[in-house]
C-alpha positions as protocol buffer text, in pm:
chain_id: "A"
residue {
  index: 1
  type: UNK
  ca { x: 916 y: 7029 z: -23147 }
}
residue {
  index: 2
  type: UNK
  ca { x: 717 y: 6723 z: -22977 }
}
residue {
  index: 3
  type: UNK
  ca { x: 992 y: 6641 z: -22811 }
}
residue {
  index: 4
  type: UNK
  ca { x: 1053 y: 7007 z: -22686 }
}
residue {
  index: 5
  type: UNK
  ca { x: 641 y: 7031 z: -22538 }
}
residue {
  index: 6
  type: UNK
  ca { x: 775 y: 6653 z: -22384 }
}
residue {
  index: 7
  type: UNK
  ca { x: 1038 y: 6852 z: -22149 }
}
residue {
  index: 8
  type: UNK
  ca { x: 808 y: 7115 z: -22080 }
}
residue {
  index: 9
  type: UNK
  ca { x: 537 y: 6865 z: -21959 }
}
residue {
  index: 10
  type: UNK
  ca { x: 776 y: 6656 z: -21749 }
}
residue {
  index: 11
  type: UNK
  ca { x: 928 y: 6976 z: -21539 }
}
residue {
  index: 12
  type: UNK
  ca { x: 545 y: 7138 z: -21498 }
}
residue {
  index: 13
  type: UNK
  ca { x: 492 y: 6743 z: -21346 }
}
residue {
  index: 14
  type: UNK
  ca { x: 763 y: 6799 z: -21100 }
}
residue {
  index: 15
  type: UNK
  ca { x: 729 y: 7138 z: -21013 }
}
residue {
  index: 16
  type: UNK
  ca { x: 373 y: 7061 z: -20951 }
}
residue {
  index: 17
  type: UNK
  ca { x: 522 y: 6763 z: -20775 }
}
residue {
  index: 18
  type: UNK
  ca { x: 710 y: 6935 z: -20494 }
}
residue {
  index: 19
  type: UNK
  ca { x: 446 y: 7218 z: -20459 }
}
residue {
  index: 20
  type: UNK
  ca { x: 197 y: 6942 z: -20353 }
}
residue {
  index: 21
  type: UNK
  ca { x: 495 y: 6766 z: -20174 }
}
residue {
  index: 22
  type: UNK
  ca { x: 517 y: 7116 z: -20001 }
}
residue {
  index: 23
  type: UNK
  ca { x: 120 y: 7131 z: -19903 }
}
residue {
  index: 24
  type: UNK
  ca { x: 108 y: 6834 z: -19763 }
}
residue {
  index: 25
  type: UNK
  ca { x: 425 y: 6925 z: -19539 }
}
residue {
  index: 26
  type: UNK
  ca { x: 235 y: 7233 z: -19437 }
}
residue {
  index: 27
  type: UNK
  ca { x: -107 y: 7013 z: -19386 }
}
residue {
  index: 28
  type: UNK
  ca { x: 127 y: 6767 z: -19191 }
}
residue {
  index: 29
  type: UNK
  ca { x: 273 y: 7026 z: -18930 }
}
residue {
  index: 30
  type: UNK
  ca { x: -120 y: 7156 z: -18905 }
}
residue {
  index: 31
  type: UNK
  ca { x: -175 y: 6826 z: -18829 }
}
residue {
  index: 32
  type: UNK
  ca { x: 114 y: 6809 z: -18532 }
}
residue {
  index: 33
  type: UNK
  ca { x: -53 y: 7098 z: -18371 }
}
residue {
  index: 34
  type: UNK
  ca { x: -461 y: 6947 z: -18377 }
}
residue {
  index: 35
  type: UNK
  ca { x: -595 y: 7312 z: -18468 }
}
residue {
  index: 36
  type: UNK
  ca { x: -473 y: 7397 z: -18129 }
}
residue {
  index: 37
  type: UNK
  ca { x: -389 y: 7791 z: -18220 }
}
residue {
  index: 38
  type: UNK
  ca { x: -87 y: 7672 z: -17975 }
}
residue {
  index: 39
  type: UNK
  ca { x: 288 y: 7711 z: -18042 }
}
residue {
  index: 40
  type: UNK
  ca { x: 429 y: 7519 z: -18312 }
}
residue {
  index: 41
  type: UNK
  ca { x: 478 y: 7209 z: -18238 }
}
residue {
  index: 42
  type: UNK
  ca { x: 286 y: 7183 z: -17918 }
}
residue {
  index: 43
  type: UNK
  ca { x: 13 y: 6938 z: -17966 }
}
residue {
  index: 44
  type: UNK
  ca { x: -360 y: 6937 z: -17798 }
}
residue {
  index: 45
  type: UNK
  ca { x: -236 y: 6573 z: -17607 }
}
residue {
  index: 46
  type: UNK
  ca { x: 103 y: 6708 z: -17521 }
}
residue {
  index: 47
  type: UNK
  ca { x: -97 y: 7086 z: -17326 }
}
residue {
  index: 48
  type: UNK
  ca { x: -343 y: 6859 z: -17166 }
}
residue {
  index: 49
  type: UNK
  ca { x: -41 y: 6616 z: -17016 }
}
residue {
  index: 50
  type: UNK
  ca { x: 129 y: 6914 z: -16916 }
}
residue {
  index: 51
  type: UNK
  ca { x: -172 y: 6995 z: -16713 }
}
residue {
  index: 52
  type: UNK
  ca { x: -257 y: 6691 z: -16575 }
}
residue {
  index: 53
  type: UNK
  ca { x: 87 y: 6667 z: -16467 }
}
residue {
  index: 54
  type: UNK
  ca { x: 125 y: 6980 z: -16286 }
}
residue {
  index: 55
  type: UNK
  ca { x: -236 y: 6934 z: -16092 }
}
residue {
  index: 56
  type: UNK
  ca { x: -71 y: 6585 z: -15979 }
}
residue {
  index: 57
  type: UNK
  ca { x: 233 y: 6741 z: -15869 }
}
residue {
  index: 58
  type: UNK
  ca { x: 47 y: 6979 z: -15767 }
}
residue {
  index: 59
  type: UNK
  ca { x: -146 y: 6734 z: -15529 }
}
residue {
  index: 60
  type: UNK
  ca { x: 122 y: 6545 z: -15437 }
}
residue {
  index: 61
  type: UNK
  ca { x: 310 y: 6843 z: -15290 }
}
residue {
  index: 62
  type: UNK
  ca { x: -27 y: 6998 z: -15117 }
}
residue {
  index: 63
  type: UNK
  ca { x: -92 y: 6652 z: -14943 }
}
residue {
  index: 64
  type: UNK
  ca { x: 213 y: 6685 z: -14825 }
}
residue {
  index: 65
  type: UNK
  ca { x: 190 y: 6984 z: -14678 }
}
residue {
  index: 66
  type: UNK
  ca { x: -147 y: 6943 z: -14556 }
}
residue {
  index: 67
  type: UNK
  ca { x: -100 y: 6637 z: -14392 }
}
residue {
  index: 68
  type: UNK
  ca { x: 216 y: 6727 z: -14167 }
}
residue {
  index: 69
  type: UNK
  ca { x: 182 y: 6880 z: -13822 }
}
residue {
  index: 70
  type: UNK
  ca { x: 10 y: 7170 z: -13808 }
}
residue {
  index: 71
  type: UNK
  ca { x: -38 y: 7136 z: -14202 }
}
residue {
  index: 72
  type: UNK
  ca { x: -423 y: 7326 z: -14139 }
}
residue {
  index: 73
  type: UNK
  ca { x: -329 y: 7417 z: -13772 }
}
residue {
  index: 74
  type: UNK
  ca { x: -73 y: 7679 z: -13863 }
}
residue {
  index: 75
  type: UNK
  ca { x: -159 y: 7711 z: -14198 }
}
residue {
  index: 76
  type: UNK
  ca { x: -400 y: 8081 z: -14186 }
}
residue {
  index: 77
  type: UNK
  ca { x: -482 y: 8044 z: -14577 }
}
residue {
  index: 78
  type: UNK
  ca { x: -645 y: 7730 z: -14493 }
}
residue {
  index: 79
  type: UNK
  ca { x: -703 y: 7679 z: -14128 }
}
residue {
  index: 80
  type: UNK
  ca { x: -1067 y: 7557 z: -13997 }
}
residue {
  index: 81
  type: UNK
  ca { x: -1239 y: 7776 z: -13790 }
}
residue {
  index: 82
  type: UNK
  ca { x: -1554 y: 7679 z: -13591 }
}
residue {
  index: 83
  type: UNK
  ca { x: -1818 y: 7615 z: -13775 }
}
residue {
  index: 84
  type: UNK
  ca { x: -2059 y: 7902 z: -13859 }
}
residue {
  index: 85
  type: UNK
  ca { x: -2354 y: 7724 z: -13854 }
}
residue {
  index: 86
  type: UNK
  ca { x: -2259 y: 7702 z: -13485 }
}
residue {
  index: 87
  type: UNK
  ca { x: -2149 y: 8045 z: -13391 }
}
residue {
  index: 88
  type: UNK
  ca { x: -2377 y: 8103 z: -13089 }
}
residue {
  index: 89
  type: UNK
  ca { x: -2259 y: 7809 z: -12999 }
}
residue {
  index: 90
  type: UNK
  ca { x: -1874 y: 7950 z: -12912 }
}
residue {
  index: 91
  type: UNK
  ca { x: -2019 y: 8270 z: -12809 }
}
residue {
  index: 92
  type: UNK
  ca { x: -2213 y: 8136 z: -12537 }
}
residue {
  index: 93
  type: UNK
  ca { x: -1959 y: 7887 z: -12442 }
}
residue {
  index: 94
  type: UNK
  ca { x: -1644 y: 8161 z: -12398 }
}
residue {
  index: 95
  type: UNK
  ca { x: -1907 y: 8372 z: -12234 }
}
residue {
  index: 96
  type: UNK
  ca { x: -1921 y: 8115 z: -11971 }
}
residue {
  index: 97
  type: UNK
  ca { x: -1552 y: 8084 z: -11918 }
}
residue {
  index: 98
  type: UNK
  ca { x: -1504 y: 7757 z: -12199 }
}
residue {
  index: 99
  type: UNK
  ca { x: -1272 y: 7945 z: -12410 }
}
residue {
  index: 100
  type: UNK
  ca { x: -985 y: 7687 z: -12364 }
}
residue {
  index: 101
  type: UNK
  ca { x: -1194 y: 7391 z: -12463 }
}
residue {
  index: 102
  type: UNK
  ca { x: -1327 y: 7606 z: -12789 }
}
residue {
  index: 103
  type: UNK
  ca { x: -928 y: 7628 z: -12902 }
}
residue {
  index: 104
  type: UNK
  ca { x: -871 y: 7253 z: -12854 }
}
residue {
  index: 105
  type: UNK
  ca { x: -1188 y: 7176 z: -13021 }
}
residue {
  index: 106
  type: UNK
  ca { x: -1079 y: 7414 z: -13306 }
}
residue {
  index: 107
  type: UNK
  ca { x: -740 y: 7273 z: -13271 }
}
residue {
  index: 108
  type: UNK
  ca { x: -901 y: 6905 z: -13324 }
}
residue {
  index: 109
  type: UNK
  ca { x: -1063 y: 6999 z: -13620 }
}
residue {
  index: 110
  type: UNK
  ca { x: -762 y: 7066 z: -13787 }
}
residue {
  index: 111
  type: UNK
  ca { x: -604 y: 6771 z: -13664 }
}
residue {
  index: 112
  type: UNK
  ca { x: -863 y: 6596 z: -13838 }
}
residue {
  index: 113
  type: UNK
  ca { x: -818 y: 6760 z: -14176 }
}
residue {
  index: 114
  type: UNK
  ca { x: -480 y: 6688 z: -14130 }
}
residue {
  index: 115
  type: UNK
  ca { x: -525 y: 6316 z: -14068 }
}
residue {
  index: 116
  type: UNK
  ca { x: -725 y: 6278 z: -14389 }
}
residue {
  index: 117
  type: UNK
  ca { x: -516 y: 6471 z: -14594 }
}
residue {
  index: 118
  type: UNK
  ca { x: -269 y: 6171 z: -14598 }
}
residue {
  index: 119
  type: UNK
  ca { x: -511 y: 5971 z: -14798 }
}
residue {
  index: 120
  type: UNK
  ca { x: -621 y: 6275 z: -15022 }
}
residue {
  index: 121
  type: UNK
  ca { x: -303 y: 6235 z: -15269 }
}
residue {
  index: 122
  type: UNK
  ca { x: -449 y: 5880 z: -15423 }
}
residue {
  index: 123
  type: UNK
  ca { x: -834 y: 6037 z: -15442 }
}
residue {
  index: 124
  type: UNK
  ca { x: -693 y: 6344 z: -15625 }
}
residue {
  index: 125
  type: UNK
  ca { x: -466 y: 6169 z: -15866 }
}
residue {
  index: 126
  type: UNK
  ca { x: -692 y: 5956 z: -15961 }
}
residue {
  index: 127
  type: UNK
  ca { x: -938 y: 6205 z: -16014 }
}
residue {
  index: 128
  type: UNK
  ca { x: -684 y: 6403 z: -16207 }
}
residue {
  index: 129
  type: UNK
  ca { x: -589 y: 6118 z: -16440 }
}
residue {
  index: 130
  type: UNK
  ca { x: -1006 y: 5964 z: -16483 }
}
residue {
  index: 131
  type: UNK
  ca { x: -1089 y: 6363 z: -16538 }
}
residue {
  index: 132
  type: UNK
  ca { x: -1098 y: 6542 z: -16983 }
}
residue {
  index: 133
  type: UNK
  ca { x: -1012 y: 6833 z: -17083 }
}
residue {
  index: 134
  type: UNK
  ca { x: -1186 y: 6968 z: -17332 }
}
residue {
  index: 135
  type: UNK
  ca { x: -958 y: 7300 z: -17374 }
}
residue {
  index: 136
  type: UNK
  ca { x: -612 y: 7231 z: -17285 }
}
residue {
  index: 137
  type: UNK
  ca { x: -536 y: 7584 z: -17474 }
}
residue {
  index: 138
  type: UNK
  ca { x: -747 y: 7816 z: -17295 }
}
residue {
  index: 139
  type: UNK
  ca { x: -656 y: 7632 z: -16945 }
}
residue {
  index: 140
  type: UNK
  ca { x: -284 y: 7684 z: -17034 }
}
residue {
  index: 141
  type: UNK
  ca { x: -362 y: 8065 z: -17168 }
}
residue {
  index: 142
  type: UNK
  ca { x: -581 y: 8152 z: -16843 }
}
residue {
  index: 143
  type: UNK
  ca { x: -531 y: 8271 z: -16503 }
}
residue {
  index: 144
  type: UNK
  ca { x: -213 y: 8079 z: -16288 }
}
residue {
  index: 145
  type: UNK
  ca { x: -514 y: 7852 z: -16066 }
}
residue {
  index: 146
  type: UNK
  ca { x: -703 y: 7795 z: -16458 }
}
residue {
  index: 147
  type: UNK
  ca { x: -615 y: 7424 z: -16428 }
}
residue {
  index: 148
  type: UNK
  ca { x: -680 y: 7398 z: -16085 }
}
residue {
  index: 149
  type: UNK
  ca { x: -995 y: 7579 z: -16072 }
}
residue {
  index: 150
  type: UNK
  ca { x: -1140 y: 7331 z: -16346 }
}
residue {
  index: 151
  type: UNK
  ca { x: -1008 y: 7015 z: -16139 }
}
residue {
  index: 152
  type: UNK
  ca { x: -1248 y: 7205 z: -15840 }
}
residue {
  index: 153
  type: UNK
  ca { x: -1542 y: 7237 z: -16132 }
}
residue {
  index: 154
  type: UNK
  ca { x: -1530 y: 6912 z: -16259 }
}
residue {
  index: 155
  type: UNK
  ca { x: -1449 y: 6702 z: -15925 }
}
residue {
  index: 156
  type: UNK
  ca { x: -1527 y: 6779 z: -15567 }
}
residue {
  index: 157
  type: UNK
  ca { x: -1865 y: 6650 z: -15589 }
}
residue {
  index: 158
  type: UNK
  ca { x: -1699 y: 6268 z: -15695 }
}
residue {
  index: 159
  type: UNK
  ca { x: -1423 y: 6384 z: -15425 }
}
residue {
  index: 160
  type: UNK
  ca { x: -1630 y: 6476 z: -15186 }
}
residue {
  index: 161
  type: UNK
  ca { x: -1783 y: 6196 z: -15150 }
}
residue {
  index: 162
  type: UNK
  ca { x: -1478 y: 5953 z: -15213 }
}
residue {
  index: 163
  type: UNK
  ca { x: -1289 y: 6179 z: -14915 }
}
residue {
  index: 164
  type: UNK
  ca { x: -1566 y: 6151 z: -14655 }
}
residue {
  index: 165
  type: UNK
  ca { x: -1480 y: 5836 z: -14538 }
}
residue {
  index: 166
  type: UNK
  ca { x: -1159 y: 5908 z: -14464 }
}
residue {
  index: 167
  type: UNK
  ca { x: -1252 y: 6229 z: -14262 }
}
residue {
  index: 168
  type: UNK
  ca { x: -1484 y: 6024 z: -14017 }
}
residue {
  index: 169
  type: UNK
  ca { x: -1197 y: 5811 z: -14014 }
}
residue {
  index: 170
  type: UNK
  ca { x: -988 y: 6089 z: -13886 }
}
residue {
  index: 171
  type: UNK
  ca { x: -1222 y: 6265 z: -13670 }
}
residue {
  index: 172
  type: UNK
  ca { x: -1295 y: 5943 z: -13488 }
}
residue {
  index: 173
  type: UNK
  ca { x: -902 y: 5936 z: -13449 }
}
residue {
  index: 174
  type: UNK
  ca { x: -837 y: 6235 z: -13316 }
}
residue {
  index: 175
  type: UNK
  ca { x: -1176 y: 6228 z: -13115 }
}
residue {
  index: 176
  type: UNK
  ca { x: -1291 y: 6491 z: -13213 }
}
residue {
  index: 177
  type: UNK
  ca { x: -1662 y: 6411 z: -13057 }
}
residue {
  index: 178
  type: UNK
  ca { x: -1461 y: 6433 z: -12705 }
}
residue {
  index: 179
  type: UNK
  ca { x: -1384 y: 6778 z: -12705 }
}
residue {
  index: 180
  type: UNK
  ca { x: -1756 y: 6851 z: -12923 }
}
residue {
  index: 181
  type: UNK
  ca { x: -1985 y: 6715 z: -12703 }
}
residue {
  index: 182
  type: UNK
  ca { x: -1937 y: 6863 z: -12387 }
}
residue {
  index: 183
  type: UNK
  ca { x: -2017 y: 7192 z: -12548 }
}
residue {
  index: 184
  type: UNK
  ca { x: -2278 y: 7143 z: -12764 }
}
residue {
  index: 185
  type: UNK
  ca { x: -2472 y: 6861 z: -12487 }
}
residue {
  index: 186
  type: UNK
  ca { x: -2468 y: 7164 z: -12263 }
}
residue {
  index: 187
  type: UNK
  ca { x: -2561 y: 7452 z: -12489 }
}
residue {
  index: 188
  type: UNK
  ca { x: -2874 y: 7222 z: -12642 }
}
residue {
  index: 189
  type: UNK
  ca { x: -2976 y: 7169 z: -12243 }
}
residue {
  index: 190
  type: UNK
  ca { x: -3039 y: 7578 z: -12250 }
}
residue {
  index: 191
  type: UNK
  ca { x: -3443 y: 7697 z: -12218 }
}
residue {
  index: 192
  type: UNK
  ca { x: -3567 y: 7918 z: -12500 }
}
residue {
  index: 193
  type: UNK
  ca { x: -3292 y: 7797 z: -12790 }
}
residue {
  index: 194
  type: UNK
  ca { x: -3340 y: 7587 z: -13083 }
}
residue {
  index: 195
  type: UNK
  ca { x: -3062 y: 7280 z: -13100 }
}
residue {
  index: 196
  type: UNK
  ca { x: -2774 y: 7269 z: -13324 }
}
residue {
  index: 197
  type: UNK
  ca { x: -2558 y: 6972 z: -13423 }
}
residue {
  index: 198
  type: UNK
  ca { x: -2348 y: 7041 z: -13736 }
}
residue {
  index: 199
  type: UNK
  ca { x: -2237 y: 6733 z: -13959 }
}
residue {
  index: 200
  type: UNK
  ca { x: -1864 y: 6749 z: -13838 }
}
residue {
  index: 201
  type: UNK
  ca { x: -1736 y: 6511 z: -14052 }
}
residue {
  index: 202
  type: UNK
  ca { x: -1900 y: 6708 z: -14355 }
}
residue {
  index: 203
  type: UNK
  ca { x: -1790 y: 7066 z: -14196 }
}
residue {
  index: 204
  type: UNK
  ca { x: -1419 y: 6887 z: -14213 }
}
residue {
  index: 205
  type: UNK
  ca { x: -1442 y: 6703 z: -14550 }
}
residue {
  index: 206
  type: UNK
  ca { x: -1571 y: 7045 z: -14688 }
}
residue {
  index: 207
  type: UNK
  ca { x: -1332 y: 7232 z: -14528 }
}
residue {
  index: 208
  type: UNK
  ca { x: -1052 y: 7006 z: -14633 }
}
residue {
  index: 209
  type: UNK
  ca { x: -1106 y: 6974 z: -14996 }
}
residue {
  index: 210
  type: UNK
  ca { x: -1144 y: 7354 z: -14991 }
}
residue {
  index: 211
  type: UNK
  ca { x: -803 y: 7438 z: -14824 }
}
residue {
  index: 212
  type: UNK
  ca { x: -630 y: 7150 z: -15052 }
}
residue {
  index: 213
  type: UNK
  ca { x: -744 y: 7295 z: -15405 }
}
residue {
  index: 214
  type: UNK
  ca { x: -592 y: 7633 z: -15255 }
}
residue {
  index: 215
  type: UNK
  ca { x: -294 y: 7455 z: -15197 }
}
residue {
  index: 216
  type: UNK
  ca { x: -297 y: 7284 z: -15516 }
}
residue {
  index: 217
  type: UNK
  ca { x: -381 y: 7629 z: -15662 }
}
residue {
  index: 218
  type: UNK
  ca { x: -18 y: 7762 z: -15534 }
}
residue {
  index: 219
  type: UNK
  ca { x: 120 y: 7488 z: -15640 }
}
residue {
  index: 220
  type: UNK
  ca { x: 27 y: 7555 z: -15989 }
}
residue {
  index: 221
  type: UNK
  ca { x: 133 y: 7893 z: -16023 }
}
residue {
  index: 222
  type: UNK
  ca { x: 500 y: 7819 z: -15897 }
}
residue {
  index: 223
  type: UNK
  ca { x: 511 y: 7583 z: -16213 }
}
residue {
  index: 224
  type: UNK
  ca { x: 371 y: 7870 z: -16419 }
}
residue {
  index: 225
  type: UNK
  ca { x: 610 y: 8116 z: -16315 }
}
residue {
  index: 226
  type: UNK
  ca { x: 933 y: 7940 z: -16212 }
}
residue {
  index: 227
  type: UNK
  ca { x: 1071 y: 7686 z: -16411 }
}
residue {
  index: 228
  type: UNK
  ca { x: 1231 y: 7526 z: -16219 }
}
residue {
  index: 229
  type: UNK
  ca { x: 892 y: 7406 z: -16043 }
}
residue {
  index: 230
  type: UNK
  ca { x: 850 y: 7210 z: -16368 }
}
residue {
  index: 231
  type: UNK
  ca { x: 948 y: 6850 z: -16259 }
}
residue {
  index: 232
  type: UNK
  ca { x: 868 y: 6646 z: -16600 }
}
residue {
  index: 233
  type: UNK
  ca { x: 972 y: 6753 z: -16990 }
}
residue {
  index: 234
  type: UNK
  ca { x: 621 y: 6808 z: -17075 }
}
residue {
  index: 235
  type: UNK
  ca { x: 568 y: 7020 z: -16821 }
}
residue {
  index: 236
  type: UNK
  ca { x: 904 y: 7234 z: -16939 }
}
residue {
  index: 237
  type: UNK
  ca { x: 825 y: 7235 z: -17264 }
}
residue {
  index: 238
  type: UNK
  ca { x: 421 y: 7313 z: -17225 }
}
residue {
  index: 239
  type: UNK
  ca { x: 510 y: 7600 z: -16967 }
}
residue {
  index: 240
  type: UNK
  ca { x: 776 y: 7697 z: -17144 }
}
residue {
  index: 241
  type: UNK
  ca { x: 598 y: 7831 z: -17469 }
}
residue {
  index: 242
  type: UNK
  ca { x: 503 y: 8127 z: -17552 }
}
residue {
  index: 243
  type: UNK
  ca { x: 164 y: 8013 z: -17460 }
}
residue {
  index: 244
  type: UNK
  ca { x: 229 y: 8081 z: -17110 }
}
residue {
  index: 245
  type: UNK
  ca { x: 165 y: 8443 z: -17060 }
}
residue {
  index: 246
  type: UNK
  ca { x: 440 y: 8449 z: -16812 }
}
residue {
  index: 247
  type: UNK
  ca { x: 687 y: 8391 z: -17098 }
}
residue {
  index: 248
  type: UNK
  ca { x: 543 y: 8712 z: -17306 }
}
């Protein structure tokens, strides 16, 4: 009889055994995911890679664009007008037959954004890869520009002011101030109106940053929706989960 309670013991032992063996199996795959609410098997490091990767490629491709001929020129989603803050300024000038020199000016601007643009792609990356993401999830479950739009929330102050040395750069390039001056010099010399003088090389820098996070935005939502945008495995697999609400 002792010996029969014995056998009963020992297989309550091991079916105890592989029901705990089975918990922590289940606490181990919980694990995998961080809490995420994500996929199976996607973890919080491997969403917020994904990201990082795609706002990278992302900015590579944008500076590319950008930075070519007529990148901003051509470009109407992103090309600089005259400044605002210096409206009266063109108004006044094509009024008095200057219209010609208000396109090359306009044109120059451009040229400048387009100058800087080459040495955006280092400024970006690096902000993308210094930058945290607190939610990979909700980035990867929101709008196609989510990831993009928190790289603009998080970084264009530090880029803005990492950039603007580069624009002057490029403005001084393209001399811009020869094509600036001869307009504003004689609008300023004019009886009964207040002088303006913009910050060009702000105006640009601004301008620049602005038309490269739409760029960047773009750039994002072809990896969202097309996969064959998605250059790296993390990127494939991340974009490819049902987490995407392009794959639902």
């Amino acid at each position: 009889m002792k010996k029969f309670f014995f056998v009963l013991a020992a297989m309550a032992i091991v079916i105890s055994s592989c029901d705990v063996n089975k918990a922590l199996e289940q606490v181990n795959k919980g694990l995998n995911t961080i809490n995420t609410g994500a996929t199976p098997g996607l973890t919080s490091g491997e969403i917020i890679n994904a990201l990082k990767d795609a706002l990278m490629q992302g900015t590579n491709n944008s500076t590319l664009k950008a930075s070519a001929l007529d990148g901003f020129n051509k470009n109407p989603k992103i090309r600089i007008p005259f400044p605002p803050a210096a409206v009266k300024v063109k108004e006044w000038a094509i009024k008095f037959g200057m219209k010609d020199k208000i396109d090359k000016f306009e044109e120059t601007l451009n040229r400048a954004a387009e100058e800087a643009a080459k040495g955006a792609g280092t400024i970006f990356v690096d902000a993308v890869k210094t930058m945290t993401i607190g939610d990979g999830l909700s980035i990867l479950k929101g709008a196609d520009t989510s990831a993009t739009n928190y790289l603009r929330k998080k970084c264009t102050a530090p880029l803005n002011v990492k950039f603007k040395p580069t624009v002057h750069s490029a403005t001084e390039k393209v001399k811009i101030t020869q094509y600036w001056n001869p307009i504003i010099t004689a609008y300023n010399k004019l009886p009964n109106h207040d002088d303006i003088n913009p910050d060009l090389d702000q105006y640009v820098c601004d301008r620049a940053i602005d038309g490269l996070f739409k760029l960047i935005g773009e750039e994002e939502t072809k990896i969202r929706i097309d996969p064959v945008a998605r250059a790296t495995d993390i990127m494939k697999k991340v974009f490819g989960s049902k987490d995407n609400p392009h794959n639902n």
